[in-house]
Coordinates of C-alpha atoms in Angstrom, one line a residue:
M520 CA -6.3 -41.8 -25.5
A521 CA -3.0 -43.5 -26.3
V522 CA 0.1 -41.9 -24.9
A523 CA 2.6 -40.6 -27.5
A524 CA 6.1 -42.0 -27.6
P525 CA 8.9 -39.5 -26.8
G526 CA 9.3 -37.0 -29.7
Q527 CA 6.3 -38.3 -31.7
L528 CA 3.0 -36.6 -32.3
N529 CA 0.0 -38.4 -31.0
L530 CA -2.6 -38.5 -33.8
D531 CA -5.1 -40.7 -31.8
E532 CA -7.2 -37.7 -30.6
S533 CA -10.9 -37.3 -30.7
P534 CA -12.3 -36.2 -34.1
S535 CA -14.4 -33.6 -32.4
W536 CA -11.5 -31.2 -31.9
G537 CA -12.5 -27.8 -33.2
S538 CA -16.0 -28.9 -34.1
R539 CA -17.8 -27.5 -31.0
S540 CA -18.7 -23.9 -30.3
V541 CA -17.6 -21.8 -27.4
D542 CA -21.3 -21.4 -26.6
C543 CA -21.1 -24.8 -25.0
F544 CA -19.4 -23.1 -22.1
E545 CA -20.5 -20.3 -19.7
K546 CA -17.7 -17.9 -18.8
L547 CA -17.6 -17.3 -15.1
E548 CA -14.7 -14.9 -14.6
Q549 CA -11.3 -13.8 -16.1
I550 CA -8.4 -15.4 -14.4
G551 CA -5.5 -14.4 -16.6
E552 CA -4.3 -12.2 -19.4
G553 CA -1.2 -11.8 -21.5
T554 CA 0.1 -11.2 -25.0
Y555 CA -1.6 -14.4 -26.1
G556 CA -5.1 -13.2 -25.1
Q557 CA -7.3 -13.8 -22.0
V558 CA -8.0 -16.9 -19.8
Y559 CA -11.4 -17.5 -18.3
M560 CA -12.8 -19.8 -15.8
A561 CA -15.9 -21.4 -17.4
R562 CA -18.4 -24.1 -16.9
E563 CA -19.5 -26.6 -19.5
T564 CA -23.3 -26.2 -19.7
K565 CA -24.1 -29.9 -20.2
T566 CA -21.8 -31.6 -17.7
G567 CA -21.2 -28.7 -15.3
E568 CA -17.5 -29.4 -15.5
I569 CA -15.3 -26.4 -14.7
V570 CA -12.6 -25.7 -17.2
A571 CA -10.2 -22.9 -18.3
L572 CA -10.7 -21.2 -21.6
K573 CA -7.7 -19.6 -23.2
K574 CA -8.6 -17.3 -26.0
I575 CA -6.1 -17.2 -28.8
R576 CA -5.4 -13.6 -29.8
M577 CA -6.3 -13.1 -33.5
D578 CA -6.8 -9.4 -33.9
N579 CA -3.1 -8.9 -34.9
E580 CA -3.2 -11.6 -37.4
R581 CA -3.9 -10.4 -41.0
E582 CA -4.4 -13.9 -42.2
G583 CA -3.7 -17.4 -41.0
F584 CA -3.3 -18.7 -37.5
P585 CA -0.6 -17.5 -34.9
I586 CA 2.5 -19.5 -35.1
T587 CA 2.9 -19.5 -31.3
A588 CA -0.5 -21.0 -30.9
I589 CA 0.2 -23.7 -33.5
R590 CA 3.4 -24.7 -31.6
E591 CA 1.6 -24.7 -28.2
I592 CA -1.2 -26.9 -29.5
K593 CA 1.2 -29.3 -31.3
I594 CA 3.4 -29.7 -28.2
L595 CA 0.5 -30.1 -25.8
K596 CA -1.0 -32.8 -28.0
K597 CA 2.1 -34.9 -27.6
L598 CA 2.7 -34.3 -23.9
H599 CA 0.7 -36.4 -21.4
H600 CA 1.9 -36.2 -17.9
Q601 CA 0.4 -35.6 -14.5
N602 CA 2.6 -32.6 -14.0
V603 CA 1.9 -31.0 -17.4
I604 CA -1.4 -29.2 -18.0
Q605 CA -3.9 -31.1 -20.1
L606 CA -5.3 -29.6 -23.3
K607 CA -8.8 -31.0 -23.5
E608 CA -10.0 -29.6 -26.8
I609 CA -10.2 -26.6 -29.2
V610 CA -13.5 -24.7 -29.6
T611 CA -14.5 -21.8 -31.8
S612 CA -16.8 -18.9 -32.0
P613 CA -18.2 -18.8 -35.5
G614 CA -19.2 -15.1 -35.6
P615 CA -16.9 -12.1 -35.5
E616 CA -15.5 -11.1 -32.2
K617 CA -17.3 -8.0 -30.6
D618 CA -16.0 -5.4 -28.3
E619 CA -17.7 -4.1 -25.1
Q620 CA -20.1 -1.9 -27.2
G621 CA -21.2 -4.9 -29.2
K622 CA -19.4 -3.7 -32.3
P623 CA -16.9 -6.0 -34.3
A624 CA -13.5 -5.7 -32.7
E625 CA -10.9 -3.8 -34.7
G626 CA -8.8 -6.1 -36.9
N627 CA -11.2 -9.0 -36.4
K628 CA -14.3 -7.8 -38.3
Y629 CA -14.8 -11.0 -40.3
K630 CA -13.1 -13.6 -38.1
G631 CA -14.3 -15.7 -35.3
S632 CA -12.3 -16.7 -32.2
I633 CA -10.5 -19.8 -31.1
Y634 CA -10.3 -21.1 -27.7
M635 CA -8.1 -23.7 -26.1
V636 CA -9.9 -25.7 -23.3
F637 CA -7.7 -26.8 -20.4
E638 CA -8.5 -28.5 -17.2
Y639 CA -9.1 -25.9 -14.5
M640 CA -6.5 -25.4 -11.8
D641 CA -7.4 -23.4 -8.5
H642 CA -4.2 -21.5 -8.2
D643 CA -0.9 -20.4 -9.8
L644 CA 2.2 -20.3 -7.7
T645 CA 2.6 -16.5 -7.8
G646 CA -1.0 -15.9 -6.8
L647 CA -0.7 -18.4 -3.9
S648 CA 2.5 -16.8 -2.7
D649 CA 1.0 -13.4 -2.8
R650 CA -1.8 -14.3 -0.3
P651 CA -1.5 -12.3 2.9
G652 CA 0.6 -14.0 5.4
M653 CA 1.4 -16.9 3.1
R654 CA 4.6 -18.8 4.0
F655 CA 5.3 -22.2 2.6
T656 CA 6.6 -25.0 4.8
V657 CA 9.7 -26.9 3.9
P658 CA 7.8 -30.1 3.2
Q659 CA 5.4 -28.1 1.0
I660 CA 8.3 -26.5 -0.9
K661 CA 9.9 -29.9 -1.4
C662 CA 6.6 -31.2 -2.7
Y663 CA 6.1 -28.4 -5.2
M664 CA 9.7 -28.5 -6.4
K665 CA 9.7 -32.3 -6.9
Q666 CA 6.6 -32.0 -9.0
L667 CA 8.1 -29.1 -11.0
L668 CA 11.2 -31.1 -11.7
T669 CA 9.3 -34.2 -12.6
G670 CA 7.2 -32.4 -15.1
L671 CA 10.2 -30.6 -16.5
H672 CA 12.2 -33.7 -16.8
Y673 CA 9.4 -35.3 -18.8
C674 CA 9.4 -32.3 -21.2
H675 CA 13.2 -32.5 -21.6
V676 CA 13.0 -36.2 -22.3
N677 CA 10.5 -35.4 -25.1
Q678 CA 12.9 -32.8 -26.4
V679 CA 10.7 -29.8 -25.5
L680 CA 12.0 -26.6 -23.9
H681 CA 9.5 -24.7 -22.0
R682 CA 11.3 -21.3 -22.1
D683 CA 8.9 -19.5 -19.8
I684 CA 9.2 -21.1 -16.3
K685 CA 7.8 -18.6 -13.7
G686 CA 5.4 -18.7 -10.8
S687 CA 2.4 -17.6 -12.8
N688 CA 2.9 -20.5 -15.2
L689 CA 3.0 -23.1 -12.5
L690 CA -0.6 -24.1 -11.8
I691 CA -1.7 -25.8 -8.5
D692 CA -5.1 -27.4 -7.7
N693 CA -6.6 -28.0 -4.3
E694 CA -5.4 -31.6 -4.3
G695 CA -1.8 -30.2 -4.1
N696 CA -0.9 -31.2 -7.7
L697 CA 1.4 -28.9 -9.6
K698 CA 1.4 -28.6 -13.4
L699 CA 3.5 -26.8 -15.9
A700 CA 1.3 -24.5 -18.1
D701 CA 1.5 -21.8 -20.9
F702 CA 3.6 -23.5 -23.6
G703 CA 3.3 -20.5 -25.8
L704 CA 7.1 -20.0 -26.0
A705 CA 7.9 -23.7 -25.9
R706 CA 10.0 -25.3 -28.7
S707 CA 11.2 -28.6 -29.7
F708 CA 14.9 -29.0 -29.7
S709 CA 17.6 -31.4 -31.2
S710 CA 19.9 -33.2 -28.8
D711 CA 23.0 -31.7 -30.5
H712 CA 21.7 -28.0 -29.9
N713 CA 23.0 -27.0 -33.3
G714 CA 19.9 -25.1 -34.4
N715 CA 19.7 -21.4 -33.9
L716 CA 16.9 -20.3 -31.5
T717 CA 15.7 -16.8 -30.4
N718 CA 17.2 -15.5 -27.1
R719 CA 14.1 -13.2 -26.6
V720 CA 12.4 -15.7 -24.3
I721 CA 11.9 -16.3 -20.7
T722 CA 10.5 -13.6 -18.4
L723 CA 13.4 -11.3 -17.4
W724 CA 13.7 -12.1 -13.8
Y725 CA 14.1 -15.8 -14.6
R726 CA 16.2 -15.5 -17.7
P727 CA 19.6 -17.1 -17.6
P728 CA 22.9 -15.3 -18.3
E729 CA 23.7 -17.1 -21.7
L730 CA 20.4 -15.7 -23.2
L731 CA 21.0 -12.2 -21.8
L732 CA 24.5 -12.3 -23.4
G733 CA 23.0 -13.2 -26.8
A734 CA 23.4 -17.0 -27.1
T735 CA 21.2 -18.6 -29.8
K736 CA 22.4 -22.2 -29.3
Y737 CA 21.0 -23.6 -26.0
G738 CA 19.2 -26.5 -24.4
P739 CA 17.4 -27.6 -21.3
A740 CA 19.8 -25.7 -19.0
V741 CA 17.9 -22.5 -19.8
D742 CA 14.8 -23.9 -18.0
M743 CA 17.0 -25.1 -15.1
W744 CA 18.2 -21.6 -14.3
S745 CA 14.5 -20.5 -14.1
V746 CA 13.8 -23.4 -11.8
G747 CA 16.7 -22.2 -9.6
C748 CA 15.1 -18.8 -9.4
I749 CA 11.8 -20.3 -8.4
F750 CA 13.5 -22.4 -5.8
A751 CA 15.2 -19.6 -4.1
E752 CA 12.1 -17.4 -4.3
L753 CA 10.1 -20.1 -2.5
L754 CA 12.7 -20.3 0.3
H755 CA 13.5 -16.6 0.5
G756 CA 9.9 -15.3 0.3
K757 CA 10.5 -12.9 -2.6
P758 CA 12.1 -12.8 -6.1
I759 CA 15.9 -12.9 -5.9
L760 CA 16.8 -11.2 -9.2
P761 CA 14.2 -8.5 -9.9
G762 CA 15.9 -6.5 -12.7
K763 CA 14.2 -3.7 -14.5
N764 CA 16.0 -4.1 -17.8
E765 CA 18.5 -6.4 -19.4
P766 CA 21.7 -4.7 -18.3
E767 CA 20.4 -4.4 -14.7
Q768 CA 19.4 -8.0 -14.8
L769 CA 22.9 -9.1 -15.8
N770 CA 24.4 -6.9 -13.1
K771 CA 22.2 -8.5 -10.5
I772 CA 23.2 -12.0 -11.7
Y773 CA 26.9 -10.9 -11.6
E774 CA 26.5 -9.5 -8.1
L775 CA 25.0 -12.8 -6.9
C776 CA 26.8 -15.4 -9.0
G777 CA 30.0 -13.6 -9.8
T778 CA 31.5 -12.4 -13.1
P779 CA 31.8 -14.9 -15.9
D780 CA 35.2 -15.6 -17.4
E781 CA 37.0 -18.3 -19.3
V782 CA 37.8 -20.0 -15.9
N783 CA 34.3 -20.5 -14.6
W784 CA 32.6 -20.5 -18.0
P785 CA 34.8 -21.7 -20.9
G786 CA 33.7 -20.1 -24.2
V787 CA 31.9 -17.3 -22.5
T788 CA 33.9 -14.6 -24.3
K789 CA 32.8 -15.8 -27.7
I790 CA 29.1 -15.2 -26.8
P791 CA 28.0 -12.1 -28.9
W792 CA 27.3 -9.5 -26.2
Y793 CA 29.9 -10.6 -23.7
N794 CA 32.1 -7.5 -24.1
N795 CA 29.1 -5.2 -24.2
F796 CA 28.0 -6.1 -20.7
K797 CA 31.4 -6.8 -19.2
P798 CA 31.4 -5.2 -15.7
A799 CA 34.0 -2.5 -14.8
R800 CA 35.3 -4.7 -12.0
P801 CA 35.2 -8.5 -11.3
M802 CA 32.7 -9.6 -8.7
K803 CA 32.9 -12.8 -6.6
R804 CA 30.3 -15.4 -6.2
R805 CA 28.1 -14.8 -3.2
V806 CA 25.2 -17.3 -3.4
R807 CA 26.3 -19.1 -0.1
E808 CA 26.8 -15.8 1.6
V809 CA 23.5 -14.2 0.6
F810 CA 21.5 -17.4 1.3
K811 CA 23.4 -18.6 4.4
H812 CA 20.2 -19.1 6.3
F813 CA 19.1 -21.8 3.8
D814 CA 19.3 -25.5 4.7
R815 CA 22.8 -27.0 3.7
H816 CA 21.2 -29.4 1.2
A817 CA 19.0 -26.7 -0.2
L818 CA 22.0 -24.4 -0.7
D819 CA 24.0 -27.2 -2.5
L820 CA 21.1 -27.8 -4.9
L821 CA 20.6 -24.0 -5.5
E822 CA 24.4 -23.6 -6.2
R823 CA 24.1 -26.2 -9.0
M824 CA 21.0 -24.7 -10.4
L825 CA 22.4 -21.2 -10.5
T826 CA 25.7 -22.2 -12.1
L827 CA 26.8 -19.6 -14.7
D828 CA 28.2 -22.2 -17.2
P829 CA 25.0 -23.9 -18.7
S830 CA 27.1 -27.1 -19.5
Q831 CA 27.8 -27.4 -15.8
R832 CA 24.2 -26.6 -14.7
I833 CA 22.3 -29.5 -13.0
S834 CA 19.7 -31.3 -15.1
A835 CA 16.1 -32.0 -13.9
K836 CA 16.9 -35.7 -13.6
D837 CA 20.0 -35.1 -11.4
A838 CA 18.1 -32.5 -9.3
L839 CA 15.5 -35.1 -8.4
D840 CA 18.2 -37.3 -7.0
A841 CA 19.7 -34.5 -4.9
E842 CA 20.1 -35.0 -1.1
Y843 CA 17.6 -32.2 -0.5
F844 CA 14.6 -34.4 -1.4
W845 CA 15.9 -37.4 0.6
T846 CA 16.6 -35.7 3.9
D847 CA 14.2 -34.7 6.7
P848 CA 11.8 -33.1 6.5
L849 CA 10.7 -35.2 3.4
P850 CA 8.4 -33.8 0.7
C851 CA 4.8 -34.1 1.9
D852 CA 2.0 -35.9 0.1
P853 CA 0.3 -33.4 -2.3
K854 CA -3.1 -34.6 -0.9
S855 CA -2.0 -33.5 2.6
L856 CA -1.4 -29.9 1.5
P857 CA -3.8 -27.3 2.9
K858 CA -6.7 -26.1 0.6
Y859 CA -6.8 -22.4 -0.2
E860 CA -9.4 -20.1 -1.8
S861 CA -8.7 -19.7 -5.5
S862 CA -5.6 -17.5 -6.1
H863 CA -4.3 -16.4 -9.5
E864 CA -1.7 -13.7 -10.2
F865 CA -4.2 -11.8 -12.4
Q866 CA -6.7 -11.7 -9.6
T867 CA -4.2 -10.7 -6.9
K868 CA -2.8 -7.9 -9.1
K869 CA -6.3 -6.6 -9.8
K870 CA -7.1 -6.6 -6.0
R871 CA -3.8 -4.7 -5.3
Q872 CA -4.5 -2.1 -8.0
Q873 CA -8.1 -1.5 -6.6
Q874 CA -6.6 -1.2 -3.1
R875 CA -4.1 1.4 -4.3
Q876 CA -6.8 3.3 -6.1
Q877 CA -8.9 3.4 -2.9
E878 CA -6.0 4.5 -0.8
E879 CA -5.1 7.3 -3.3
T880 CA -8.7 8.5 -3.3
A881 CA -8.8 8.5 0.5
K882 CA -5.6 10.6 0.5
R883 CA -6.9 13.1 -2.0
Q884 CA -10.1 13.5 0.1
K885 CA -8.0 14.1 3.3
L886 CA -6.0 16.7 1.5
Q887 CA -9.1 18.5 0.3
H888 CA -10.8 18.3 3.6
P889 CA -8.2 18.4 6.4
Q890 CA -9.3 17.6 9.9
P891 CA -6.1 18.2 12.1
H892 CA -7.2 16.6 15.3
T893 CA -9.6 13.8 14.4
R894 CA -7.0 11.0 14.9
L895 CA -5.6 11.7 18.3
P896 CA -4.1 8.8 20.2
P897 CA -6.5 6.9 22.5
S898 CA -6.5 8.7 25.8
S899 CA -8.9 10.2 28.4
K900 CA -10.8 13.4 27.8
R901 CA -8.5 15.2 30.3
A902 CA -5.4 14.1 28.4
S903 CA -6.9 15.2 25.1
R904 CA -7.7 18.6 26.4
T905 CA -4.3 19.0 27.9
L906 CA -2.7 17.9 24.6
R907 CA -4.7 20.4 22.6
S908 CA -3.8 23.1 25.1
G909 CA -0.1 22.2 24.8
L910 CA -0.3 22.5 21.0
A911 CA -1.9 25.8 21.2
R912 CA 0.8 27.1 23.5
A913 CA 3.4 25.7 21.2
S914 CA 2.0 27.5 18.2
R915 CA 2.2 30.8 20.1
S916 CA 5.7 30.5 21.4
T917 CA 9.0 31.0 19.6
L918 CA 10.0 27.5 20.6
P919 CA 7.3 25.1 21.9
H920 CA 7.4 24.1 25.6
P921 CA 4.5 21.6 26.1
P922 CA 3.5 21.4 29.7
W923 CA 4.1 17.6 29.9
L924 CA 7.8 18.0 29.2
Q925 CA 10.1 20.7 30.5
A926 CA 12.8 20.9 27.9
R927 CA 14.6 23.2 25.5
A928 CA 16.0 23.0 22.0
I929 CA 19.8 23.0 22.3
T930 CA 21.0 23.0 18.6
M931 CA 19.5 23.2 15.3
G932 CA 21.6 22.0 12.3
S933 CA 22.0 23.9 9.0
P934 CA 20.0 22.9 5.9
V935 CA 21.4 20.6 3.2
G936 CA 21.4 21.5 -0.4
P937 CA 18.4 20.8 -2.8
L938 CA 18.0 17.3 -4.5
E939 CA 18.0 16.8 -8.3
G940 CA 15.2 18.4 -10.3
P941 CA 12.6 20.8 -9.0
A942 CA 12.3 19.1 -5.7
G943 CA 14.3 20.3 -2.7
T944 CA 15.2 18.9 0.6
H945 CA 16.4 20.5 3.8
Q946 CA 17.3 18.9 7.1
V947 CA 17.1 20.3 10.5
E948 CA 18.6 18.5 13.5
I949 CA 17.0 19.3 16.9
R950 CA 18.5 18.2 20.2
L951 CA 16.1 18.2 23.1
E952 CA 16.7 17.5 26.7
G953 CA 14.6 18.0 29.8
I954 CA 13.0 16.6 33.0
T955 CA 9.8 14.7 32.9
Q956 CA 7.2 15.8 35.4
L957 CA 6.2 12.3 36.3
A958 CA 9.5 10.6 37.1
G959 CA 11.9 13.4 37.3
A960 CA 14.2 11.6 34.9
K961 CA 16.4 13.6 32.5
V962 CA 15.9 12.9 29.0
V963 CA 18.2 13.7 26.0
A964 CA 16.6 13.1 22.6
T965 CA 17.6 14.0 19.1
A966 CA 15.1 14.4 16.3
V967 CA 16.0 14.9 12.6
A968 CA 13.3 16.8 10.6
R969 CA 13.6 16.2 6.9
I970 CA 11.6 18.8 4.9
S971 CA 11.1 18.3 1.2
S972 CA 8.9 19.4 -1.6
K973 CA 8.1 16.8 -4.3
G974 CA 7.8 18.3 -7.8
G975 CA 7.4 21.7 -6.3
R976 CA 3.8 20.9 -5.4
R977 CA 3.8 20.4 -1.7
L978 CA 6.0 20.4 1.4
M979 CA 6.3 17.1 3.3
L980 CA 7.8 17.0 6.8
A981 CA 9.1 13.7 8.3
V982 CA 10.6 13.6 11.7
A983 CA 12.8 10.7 12.8
C984 CA 13.4 10.4 16.5
R985 CA 16.4 8.6 17.9
P986 CA 15.8 6.6 21.1
P987 CA 15.9 9.1 24.1
V988 CA 18.7 8.6 26.5
G989 CA 18.1 8.6 30.3
L990 CA 14.8 7.0 30.7
E991 CA 15.1 5.8 34.3
V992 CA 11.8 4.2 35.0
G993 CA 12.5 0.8 33.4
A994 CA 11.3 1.8 29.9
V995 CA 13.7 0.5 27.2
V996 CA 13.2 2.4 24.0
D997 CA 14.7 0.9 20.9
M998 CA 14.0 1.4 17.3
E999 CA 11.8 -1.7 17.2
S1000 CA 9.6 -0.1 19.9
V1001 CA 9.6 3.1 17.9
R1002 CA 8.3 1.3 14.9
Q1003 CA 5.5 -0.4 16.9
V1004 CA 4.4 3.0 18.2
I1005 CA 4.4 4.8 14.8
P1006 CA 1.1 3.3 13.6
R1007 CA -0.7 4.8 16.6
W1008 CA 0.7 8.3 16.2
P1009 CA -1.9 10.8 15.1
I1010 CA -2.0 12.0 11.5
W1011 CA -1.1 15.6 12.4
C1012 CA 2.5 14.4 13.1
F1013 CA 3.0 13.9 9.4
R1014 CA 0.6 16.3 7.8
S1015 CA 1.9 18.3 4.8
W1016 CA 2.4 22.0 5.5
P1017 CA 2.3 24.5 3.7
R1018 CA 1.2 23.5 0.2
P1019 CA 2.5 26.1 -2.3
Q1020 CA 0.3 26.7 -5.3
H1021 CA 3.0 27.4 -7.8
D1022 CA 5.5 25.0 -9.5
G1023 CA 9.2 25.4 -8.9
W1024 CA 8.9 26.2 -5.3
K1025 CA 11.7 25.0 -3.0
P1026 CA 11.6 25.1 0.8
K1027 CA 13.9 27.4 2.6
P1028 CA 15.2 27.0 6.1
T1029 CA 13.1 30.0 7.4
T1030 CA 12.3 30.5 11.0
A1031 CA 8.8 29.3 10.3
V1032 CA 10.0 26.0 8.9
R1033 CA 12.5 25.4 11.7
R1034 CA 9.7 26.2 14.2
L1035 CA 7.4 23.8 12.6
A1036 CA 10.1 21.1 12.6
V1037 CA 10.6 21.7 16.3
E1038 CA 6.9 21.6 17.0
K1039 CA 6.4 18.3 15.3
A1040 CA 9.5 16.9 16.9
W1041 CA 8.0 17.8 20.3
C1042 CA 4.9 16.0 19.4
I1043 CA 6.5 12.8 18.4
I1044 CA 8.9 12.7 21.4
S1045 CA 6.1 13.4 23.8
L1046 CA 4.0 10.6 22.3
L1047 CA 6.9 8.2 22.5
M1048 CA 7.4 9.1 26.1
R1049 CA 3.6 8.7 26.9
E1050 CA 3.7 5.2 25.2
H1051 CA 6.4 4.1 27.6
Q1052 CA 4.8 5.9 30.6
V1053 CA 7.6 8.2 31.2
G1054 CA 5.7 11.5 30.8
E1055 CA 2.1 12.4 31.1
F1056 CA -0.2 14.8 29.2

């Protein structure tokens, strides 16, 4: 197939486009979903080739073909580059689309379906990043970024804006090749940027400030802002601007990049919504401060990508010439990158959702069938018996005095007021001091018990223990060691009690509640001491 000249449509395609049925492919599994439709991993029945089938959503179209699909097909037919996804062909299903019950789908009773056939890629960048324990090396990040910028530079030279650069649209195969995908929001542009374009493009976390402020005349700089967000995300390990809505997104940008004005962005005050989103106080630029742990050359490149003024933002071509890509460690060869099990954002989201559902089911079962002492810390039978005996004594006494620690409660703080809404929170501070039987060391510990009801449905008790003072047997207790101990504490330290049956209930700092707080504080402190071999059960 001949390669199209920049800005021209390649008409030298196979005459078979659209003439084959989707029945030539066997769908294996769904790997993506969006407003456009679904994406499936599929196998061509004759050749066995693995491809990706992107179903074009037709159920909302009363007549005709979706304009976004027309644009995507037209653009992909003229783009041929090793870092841009390849559209292989278009296939159709001649009959009406059916739902899961085998009935014609609503809004598509007399229509068939149209599928775009793409080369299959093993991963997308988001799915790969979300793998447990995944951390990209610097040569790997440089390799991915260089390929991203190379593909984007090719698009911009051919006067195409992608307008939806994000991790799930950057596909990677097991040969280490990265390709730009999902051109559903892509658009051709003129070099003078005089045409009005919609500003309702680019996923919110990667949307540049000019679009959030209402600009309708823009160019390749909008894609470069998204690339900067991806770059920082790869280095930082998580999204850097995760706003929930447009005002919050702008505020996050201002907090990181400073407030735009006529000095750092000439003409910004003329953008339609500038005054609507003007912050109450000016903010200074903090990119270097927030990402001070980045490599110097990486930080220089990021600064130029996240420039507020789009006219001063670095281009893809200039970014490829940045010092970052020419200093050690150099970008690695794609073929040398490790091979991973297939990872797509859709699949990782689905797995996380299933895991959350399983955890919620397990929690509900535990609440319905409580077993207070089934998760005691690992210890000998004698220690377990002593522990149960101590708890029994504690429940009968006004203030618990477990046998493994001679101590007393010195002060108990007054409750704090309820939080907003039906939920209420009270806080009790307990100061404990005593002598351990084993070492004879004096221990002073402070525990803060926070008692709250959520939605008036149940009472939750959480006890935070500050590091005890006076441990004189070489045990250093800091907050890091406390965090390491927490997963091994038994579940009865955190069990809800009591569980009121009526709504609108708020906890009161009654004697019973204070007593419960003290009991649980004792449990945690004694377990902490046992972990560091200062006391014994």
